[in-house]
CSV table of C-alpha atoms in Angstrom, one decimal:
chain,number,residue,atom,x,y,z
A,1,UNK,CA,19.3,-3.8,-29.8
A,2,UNK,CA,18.4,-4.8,-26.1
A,3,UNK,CA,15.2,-4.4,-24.6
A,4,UNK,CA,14.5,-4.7,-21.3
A,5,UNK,CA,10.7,-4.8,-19.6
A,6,UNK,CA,10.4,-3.1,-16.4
A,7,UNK,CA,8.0,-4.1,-13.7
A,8,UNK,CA,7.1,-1.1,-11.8
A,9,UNK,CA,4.0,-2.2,-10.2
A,10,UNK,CA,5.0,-4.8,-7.7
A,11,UNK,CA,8.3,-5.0,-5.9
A,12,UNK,CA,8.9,-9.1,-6.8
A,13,UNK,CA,7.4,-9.6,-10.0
A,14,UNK,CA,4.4,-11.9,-9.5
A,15,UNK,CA,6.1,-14.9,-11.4
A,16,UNK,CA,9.4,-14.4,-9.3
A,17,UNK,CA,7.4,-14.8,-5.9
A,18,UNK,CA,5.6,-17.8,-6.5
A,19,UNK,CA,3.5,-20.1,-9.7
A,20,UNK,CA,0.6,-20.7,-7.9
A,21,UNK,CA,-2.0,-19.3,-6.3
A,22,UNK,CA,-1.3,-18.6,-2.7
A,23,UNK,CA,-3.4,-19.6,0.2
A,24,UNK,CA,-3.2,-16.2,2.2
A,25,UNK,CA,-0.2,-14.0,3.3
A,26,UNK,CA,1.1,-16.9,5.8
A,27,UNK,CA,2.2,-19.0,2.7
A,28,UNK,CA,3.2,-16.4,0.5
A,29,UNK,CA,5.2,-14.3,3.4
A,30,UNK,CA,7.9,-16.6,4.1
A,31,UNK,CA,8.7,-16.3,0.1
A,32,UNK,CA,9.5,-12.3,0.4
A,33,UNK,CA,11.9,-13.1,2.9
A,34,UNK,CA,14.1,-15.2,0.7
A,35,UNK,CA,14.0,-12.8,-2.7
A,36,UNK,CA,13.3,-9.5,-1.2
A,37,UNK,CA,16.7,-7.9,-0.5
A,38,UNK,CA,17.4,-8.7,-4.0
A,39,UNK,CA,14.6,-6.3,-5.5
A,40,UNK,CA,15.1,-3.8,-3.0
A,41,UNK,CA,17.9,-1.9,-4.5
A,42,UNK,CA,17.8,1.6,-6.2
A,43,UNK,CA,17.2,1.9,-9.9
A,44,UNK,CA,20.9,3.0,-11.4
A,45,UNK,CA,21.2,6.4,-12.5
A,46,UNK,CA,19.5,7.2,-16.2
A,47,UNK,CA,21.9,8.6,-18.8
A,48,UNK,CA,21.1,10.5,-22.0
A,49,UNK,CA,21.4,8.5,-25.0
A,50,UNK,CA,24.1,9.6,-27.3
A,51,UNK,CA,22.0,9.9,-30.4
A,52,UNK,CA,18.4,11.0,-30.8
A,53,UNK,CA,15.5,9.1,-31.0
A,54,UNK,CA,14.5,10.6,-34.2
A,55,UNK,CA,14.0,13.2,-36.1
A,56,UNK,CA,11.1,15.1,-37.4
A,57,UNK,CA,8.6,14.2,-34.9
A,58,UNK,CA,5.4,15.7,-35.6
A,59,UNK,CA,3.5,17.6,-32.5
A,60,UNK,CA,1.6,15.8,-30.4
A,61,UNK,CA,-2.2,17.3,-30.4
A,62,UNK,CA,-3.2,17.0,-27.2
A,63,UNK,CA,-6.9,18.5,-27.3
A,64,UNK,CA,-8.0,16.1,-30.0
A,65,UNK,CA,-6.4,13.2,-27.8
A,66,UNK,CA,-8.6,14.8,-24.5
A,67,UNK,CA,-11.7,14.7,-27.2
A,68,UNK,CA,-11.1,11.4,-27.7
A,69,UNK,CA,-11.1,9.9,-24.3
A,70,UNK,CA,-14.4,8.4,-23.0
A,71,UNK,CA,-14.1,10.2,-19.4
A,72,UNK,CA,-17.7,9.6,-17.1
A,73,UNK,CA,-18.2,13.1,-16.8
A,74,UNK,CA,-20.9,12.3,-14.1
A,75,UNK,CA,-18.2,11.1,-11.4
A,76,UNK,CA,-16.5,14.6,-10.6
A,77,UNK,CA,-12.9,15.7,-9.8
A,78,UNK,CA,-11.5,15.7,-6.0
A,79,UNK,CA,-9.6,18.3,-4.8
A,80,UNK,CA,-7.7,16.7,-1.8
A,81,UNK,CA,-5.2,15.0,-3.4
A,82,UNK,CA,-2.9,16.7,-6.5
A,83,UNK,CA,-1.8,14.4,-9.0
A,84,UNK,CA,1.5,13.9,-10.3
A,85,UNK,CA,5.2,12.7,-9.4
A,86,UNK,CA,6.1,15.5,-7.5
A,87,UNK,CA,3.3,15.7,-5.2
A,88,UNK,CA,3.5,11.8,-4.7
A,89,UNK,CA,6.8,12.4,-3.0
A,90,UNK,CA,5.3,15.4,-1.0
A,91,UNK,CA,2.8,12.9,0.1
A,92,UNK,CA,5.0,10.0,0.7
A,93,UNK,CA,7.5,12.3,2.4
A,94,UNK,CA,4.2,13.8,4.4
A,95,UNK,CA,3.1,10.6,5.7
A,96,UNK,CA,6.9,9.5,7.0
A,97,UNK,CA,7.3,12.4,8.9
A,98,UNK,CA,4.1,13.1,10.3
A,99,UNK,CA,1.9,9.7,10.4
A,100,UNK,CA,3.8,6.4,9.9
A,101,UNK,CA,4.7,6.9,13.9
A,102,UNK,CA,1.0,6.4,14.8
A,103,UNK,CA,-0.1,4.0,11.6
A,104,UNK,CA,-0.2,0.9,13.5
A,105,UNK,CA,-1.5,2.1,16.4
A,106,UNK,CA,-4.5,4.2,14.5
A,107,UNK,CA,-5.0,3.6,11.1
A,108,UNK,CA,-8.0,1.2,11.9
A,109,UNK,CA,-9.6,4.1,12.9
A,110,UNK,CA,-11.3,6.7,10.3
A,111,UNK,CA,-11.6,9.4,12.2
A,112,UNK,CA,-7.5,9.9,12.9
A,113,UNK,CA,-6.4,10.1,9.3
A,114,UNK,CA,-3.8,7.7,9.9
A,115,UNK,CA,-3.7,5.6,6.5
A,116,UNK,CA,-1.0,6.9,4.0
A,117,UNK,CA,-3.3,7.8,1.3
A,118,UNK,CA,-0.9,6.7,-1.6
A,119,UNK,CA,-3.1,4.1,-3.2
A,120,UNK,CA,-3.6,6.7,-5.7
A,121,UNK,CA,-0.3,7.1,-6.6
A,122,UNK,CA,0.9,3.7,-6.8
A,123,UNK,CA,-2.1,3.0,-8.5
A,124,UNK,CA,-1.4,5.4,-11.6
A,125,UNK,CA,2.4,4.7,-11.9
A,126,UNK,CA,3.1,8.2,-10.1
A,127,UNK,CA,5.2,6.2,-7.5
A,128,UNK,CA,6.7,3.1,-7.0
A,129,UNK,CA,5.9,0.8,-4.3
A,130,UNK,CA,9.7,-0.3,-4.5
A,131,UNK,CA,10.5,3.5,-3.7
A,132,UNK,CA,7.9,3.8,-0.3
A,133,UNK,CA,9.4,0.5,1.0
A,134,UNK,CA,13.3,1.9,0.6
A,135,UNK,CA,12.1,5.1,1.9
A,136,UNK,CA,10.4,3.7,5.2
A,137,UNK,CA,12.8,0.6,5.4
A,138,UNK,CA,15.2,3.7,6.3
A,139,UNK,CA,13.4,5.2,8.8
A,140,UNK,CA,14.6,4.6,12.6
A,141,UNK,CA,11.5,4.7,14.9
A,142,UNK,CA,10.5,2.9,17.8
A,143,UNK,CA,8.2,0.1,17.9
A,144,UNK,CA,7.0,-2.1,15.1
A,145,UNK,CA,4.9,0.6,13.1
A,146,UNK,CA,7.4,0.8,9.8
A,147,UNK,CA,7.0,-3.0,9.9
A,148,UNK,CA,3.5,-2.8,10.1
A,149,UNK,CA,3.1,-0.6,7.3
A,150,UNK,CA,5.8,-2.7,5.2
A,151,UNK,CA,3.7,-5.9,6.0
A,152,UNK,CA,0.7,-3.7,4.0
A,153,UNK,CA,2.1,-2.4,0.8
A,154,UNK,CA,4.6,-5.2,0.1
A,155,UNK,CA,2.7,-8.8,1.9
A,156,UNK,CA,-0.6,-7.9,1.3
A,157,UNK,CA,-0.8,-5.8,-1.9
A,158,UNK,CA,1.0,-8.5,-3.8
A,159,UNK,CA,-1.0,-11.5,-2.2
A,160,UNK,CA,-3.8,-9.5,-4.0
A,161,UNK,CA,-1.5,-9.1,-7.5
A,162,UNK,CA,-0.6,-13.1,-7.0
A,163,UNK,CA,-4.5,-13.8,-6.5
A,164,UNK,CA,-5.9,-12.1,-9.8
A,165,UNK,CA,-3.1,-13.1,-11.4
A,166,UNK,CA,-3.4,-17.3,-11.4
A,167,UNK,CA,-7.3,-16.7,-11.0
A,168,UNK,CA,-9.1,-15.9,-13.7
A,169,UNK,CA,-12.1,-16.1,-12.3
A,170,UNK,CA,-10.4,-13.1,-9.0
A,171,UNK,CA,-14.2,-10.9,-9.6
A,172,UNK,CA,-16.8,-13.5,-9.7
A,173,UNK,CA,-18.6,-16.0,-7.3
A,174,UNK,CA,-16.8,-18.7,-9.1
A,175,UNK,CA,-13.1,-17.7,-8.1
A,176,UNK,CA,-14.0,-17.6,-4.3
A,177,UNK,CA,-12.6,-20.7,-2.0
A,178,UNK,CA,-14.8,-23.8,-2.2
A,179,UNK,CA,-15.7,-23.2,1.5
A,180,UNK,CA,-16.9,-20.3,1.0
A,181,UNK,CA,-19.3,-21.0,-2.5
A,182,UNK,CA,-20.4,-23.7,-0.8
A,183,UNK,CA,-21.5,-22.0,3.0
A,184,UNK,CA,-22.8,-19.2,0.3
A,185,UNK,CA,-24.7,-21.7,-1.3
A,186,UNK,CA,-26.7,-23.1,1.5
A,187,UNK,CA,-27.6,-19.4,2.4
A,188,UNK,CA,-29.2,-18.3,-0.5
A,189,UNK,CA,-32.8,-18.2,0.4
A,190,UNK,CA,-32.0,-16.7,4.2
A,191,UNK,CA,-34.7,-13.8,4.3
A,192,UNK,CA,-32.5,-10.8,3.9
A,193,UNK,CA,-32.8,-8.1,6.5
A,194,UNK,CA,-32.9,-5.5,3.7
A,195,UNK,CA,-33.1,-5.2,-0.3
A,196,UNK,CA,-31.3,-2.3,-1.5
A,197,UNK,CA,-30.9,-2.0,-5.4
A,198,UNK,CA,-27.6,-0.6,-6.8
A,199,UNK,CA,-28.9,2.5,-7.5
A,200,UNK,CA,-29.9,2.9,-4.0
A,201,UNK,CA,-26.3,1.5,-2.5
A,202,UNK,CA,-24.8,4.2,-5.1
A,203,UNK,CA,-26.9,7.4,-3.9
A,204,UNK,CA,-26.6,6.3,-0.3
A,205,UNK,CA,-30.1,5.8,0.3
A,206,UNK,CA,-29.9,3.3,3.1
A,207,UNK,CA,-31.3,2.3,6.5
A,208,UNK,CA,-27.2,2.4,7.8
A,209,UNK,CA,-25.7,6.1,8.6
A,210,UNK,CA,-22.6,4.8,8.8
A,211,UNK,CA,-22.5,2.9,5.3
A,212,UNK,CA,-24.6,5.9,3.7
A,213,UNK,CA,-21.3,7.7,5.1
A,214,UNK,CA,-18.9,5.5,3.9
A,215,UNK,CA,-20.5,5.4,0.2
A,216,UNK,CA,-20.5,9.3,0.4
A,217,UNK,CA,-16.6,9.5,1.1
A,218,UNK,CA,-16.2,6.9,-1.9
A,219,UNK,CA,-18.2,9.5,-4.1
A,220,UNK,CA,-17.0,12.9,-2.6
A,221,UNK,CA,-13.3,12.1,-2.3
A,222,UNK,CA,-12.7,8.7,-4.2
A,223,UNK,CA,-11.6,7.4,-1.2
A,224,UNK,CA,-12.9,5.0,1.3
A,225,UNK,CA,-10.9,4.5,4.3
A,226,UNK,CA,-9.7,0.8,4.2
A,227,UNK,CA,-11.2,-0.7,7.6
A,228,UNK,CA,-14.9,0.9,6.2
A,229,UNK,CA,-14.7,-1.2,3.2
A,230,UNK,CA,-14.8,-4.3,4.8
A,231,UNK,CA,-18.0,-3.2,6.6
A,232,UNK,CA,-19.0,-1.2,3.0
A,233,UNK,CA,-18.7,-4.7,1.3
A,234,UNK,CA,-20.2,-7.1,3.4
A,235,UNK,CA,-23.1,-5.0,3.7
A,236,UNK,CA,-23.8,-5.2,0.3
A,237,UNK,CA,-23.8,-9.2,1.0
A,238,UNK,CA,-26.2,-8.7,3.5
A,239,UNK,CA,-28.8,-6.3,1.4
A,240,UNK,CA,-28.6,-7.7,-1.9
A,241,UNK,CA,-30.4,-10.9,-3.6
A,242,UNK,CA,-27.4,-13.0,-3.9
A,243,UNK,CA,-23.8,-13.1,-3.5
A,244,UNK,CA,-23.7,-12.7,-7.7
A,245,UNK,CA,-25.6,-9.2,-7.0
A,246,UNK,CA,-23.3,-8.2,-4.6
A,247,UNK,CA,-19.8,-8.3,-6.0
A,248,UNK,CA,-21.4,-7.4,-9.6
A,249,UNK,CA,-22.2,-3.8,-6.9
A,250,UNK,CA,-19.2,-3.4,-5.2
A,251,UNK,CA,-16.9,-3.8,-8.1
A,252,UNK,CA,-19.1,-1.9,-10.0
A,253,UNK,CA,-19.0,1.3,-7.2
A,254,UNK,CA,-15.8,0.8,-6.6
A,255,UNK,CA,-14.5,1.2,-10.0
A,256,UNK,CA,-16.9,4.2,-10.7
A,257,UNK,CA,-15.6,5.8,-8.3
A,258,UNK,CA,-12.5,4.9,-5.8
A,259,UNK,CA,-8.8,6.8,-7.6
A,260,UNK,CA,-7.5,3.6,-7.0
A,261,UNK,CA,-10.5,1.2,-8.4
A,262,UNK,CA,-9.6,-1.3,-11.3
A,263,UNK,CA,-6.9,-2.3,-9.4
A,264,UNK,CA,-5.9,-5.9,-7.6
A,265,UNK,CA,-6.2,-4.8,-4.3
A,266,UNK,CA,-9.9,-3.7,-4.8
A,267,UNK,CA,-10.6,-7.2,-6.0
A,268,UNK,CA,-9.6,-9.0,-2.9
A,269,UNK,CA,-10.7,-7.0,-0.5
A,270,UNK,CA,-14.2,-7.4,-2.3
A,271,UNK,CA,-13.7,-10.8,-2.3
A,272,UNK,CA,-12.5,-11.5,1.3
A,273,UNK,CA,-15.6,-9.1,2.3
A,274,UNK,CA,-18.2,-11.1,0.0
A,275,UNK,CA,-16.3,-14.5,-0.5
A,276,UNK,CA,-13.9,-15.3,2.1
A,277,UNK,CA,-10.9,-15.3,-0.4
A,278,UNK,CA,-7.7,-15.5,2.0
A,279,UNK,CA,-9.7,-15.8,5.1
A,280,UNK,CA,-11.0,-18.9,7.4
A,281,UNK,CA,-14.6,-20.1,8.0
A,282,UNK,CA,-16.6,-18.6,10.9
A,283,UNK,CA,-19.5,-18.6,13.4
A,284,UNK,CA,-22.7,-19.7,10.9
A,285,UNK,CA,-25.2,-17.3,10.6
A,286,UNK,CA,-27.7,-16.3,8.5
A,287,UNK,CA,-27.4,-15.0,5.0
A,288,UNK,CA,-23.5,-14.7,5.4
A,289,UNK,CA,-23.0,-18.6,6.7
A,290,UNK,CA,-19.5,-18.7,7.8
A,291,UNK,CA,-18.1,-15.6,6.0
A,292,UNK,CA,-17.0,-13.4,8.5
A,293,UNK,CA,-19.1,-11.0,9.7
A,294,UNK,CA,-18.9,-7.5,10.8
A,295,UNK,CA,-21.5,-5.3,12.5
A,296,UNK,CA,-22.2,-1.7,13.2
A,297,UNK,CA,-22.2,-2.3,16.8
A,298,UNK,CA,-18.7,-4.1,16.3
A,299,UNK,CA,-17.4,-0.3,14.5
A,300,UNK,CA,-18.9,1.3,17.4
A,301,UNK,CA,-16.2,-0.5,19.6
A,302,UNK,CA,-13.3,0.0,17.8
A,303,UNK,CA,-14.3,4.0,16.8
A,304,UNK,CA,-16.3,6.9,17.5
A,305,UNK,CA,-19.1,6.5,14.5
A,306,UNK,CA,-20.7,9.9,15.1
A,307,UNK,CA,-17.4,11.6,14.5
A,308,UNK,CA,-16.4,9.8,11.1
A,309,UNK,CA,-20.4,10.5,10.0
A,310,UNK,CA,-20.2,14.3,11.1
A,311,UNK,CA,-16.5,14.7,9.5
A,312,UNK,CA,-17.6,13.2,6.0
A,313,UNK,CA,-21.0,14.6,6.1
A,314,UNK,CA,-19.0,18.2,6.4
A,315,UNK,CA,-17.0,17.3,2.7
């Protein structure tokens, strides 16, 4: 009898794209161009097996299965977002219609609600990123927002799968570039404009209005919109003892708490915040060296802080 694995959760299956690890998306992007068309096709229609899988099938108990799950009943359930196949295709139906025509334009900017907000979904299975890429490689609109988007779910989000999967080291100190350990390195014993302990960072019992907000959205909703966790992140660099400390937080929070923690993407972007992983060296400076940095001054340019503080302190 056949079997046949199916890899649902990228759209080229890691190996198929590439047997290293990559640099960063310039290396790896030129690769989706050449295989691409040849994973984006629709699955072929599923037909009913002639004969049953068996017989006499004792009933599932479903209560003793919930009993039996080790659920951390201190993080509590959202209410934003419904769960489920059906409502993923609401939502990825929603954000075509209604936001994609404005996601390049706005989605850096928290207070528009401009992001897609199906990290959840593809993050339990509940929809494919092969099905949002056929769905918005269809739509016609003008200027490069669709592409922008694309670049996101399929570039990105498997740089980030090809990343943890050829490093085994993708959540420590020791899978970061050798740049960056060693710029981290030299920094170590730069006087650190605050000391926050994890149990601080986690009940948002900071100096920073806008990180306090940005940790309360990842409790409240178990989101965090994606430009604030750059800044969430490498403030946790910049108040903890050592770069050790500070992805042992971040992974830590966002695991607790983000719908789509434990997942590749949440990796990277902790370690390009912390570590530099598929970024470049920049301007030396204290504590961070030549990670890049990122300022509250440098979010008040590119949005209106206030707002995003007064719209999550209003969940």
């Amino acid at each position: 009898i056949p079997f046949f694995e199916v890899d649902a959760h990228n759209i080229v299956p890691c190996t198929a794209i590439s047997s290293k690890q990559e640099y960063g998306a310039r290396t790896i992007r030129s690769k989706f161009r050449k295989v691409l068309p040849l994973f984006l096709d629709d699955f072929p229609p599923a037909q009913k097996h002639p004969f049953p899988w068996t017989k006499d099938v004792p009933p599932i108990q479903w209560e003793g299965l919930a009993r039996s799950l080790k659920v951390d009943g201190a993080v509590e359930e959202v209410d934003w977002i419904r769960p489920g196949e059906e409502s993923a295709r609401v939502a990825l139906e929603d954000f075509i219609h209604t936001t994609l025509e404005r996601y390049e334009r706005e989605r850096n900017d928290p207070t528009k609600q401009a992001q897609s907000n199906l990290s959840p979904y593809l993050h339990f299975g509940q929809l494919s990123a092969q099905r949002v890429a056929m769905e918005v490689s269809r739509i016609s609109l003008p200027g490069t927002a669709p592409a922008s988007f694309l670049e996101e779910l399929i570039v990105r989000r498997e740089l980030s799968d090809n990343f943890c999967y050829y490093n085994p080291r993708y959540d420590c100190f020791d899978g970061f570039p050798q740049w960056a350990q060693r710029t981290l390195n030299e920094h170590r014993k730069d006087r650190r404009p605050y000391l926050y302990t994890r149990g601080e960072l986690e009940s948002c019992e900071t100096h920073d209005d806008l990180w306090n907000a940005c940790q309360m959205e990842m409790v409240k909703r178990g989101k965090m919109h994606g430009y604030l966790r750059m800044y969430w992140a490498k403030k946790i660099l910049e108040w903890t003892e050592s770069p050790e400390e500070a992805i042992d937080a971040a992974i830590y929070l966002n695991d607790r708490y983000l719908l789509d923690g434990r997942d590749p993407n949440g990796y990277v972007g902790i370690g390009w915040s912390i570590g530099g992983v598929h970024d470049r060296a920049w301007k030396e400076r204290s504590v961070f060296g030549k990670i890049r940095y990122m300022s509250y001054n440098g979010c008040k340019s590119k949005f209106n802080v206030k707002t995003y503080i007064a719209q999550i302190q209003a969940l």
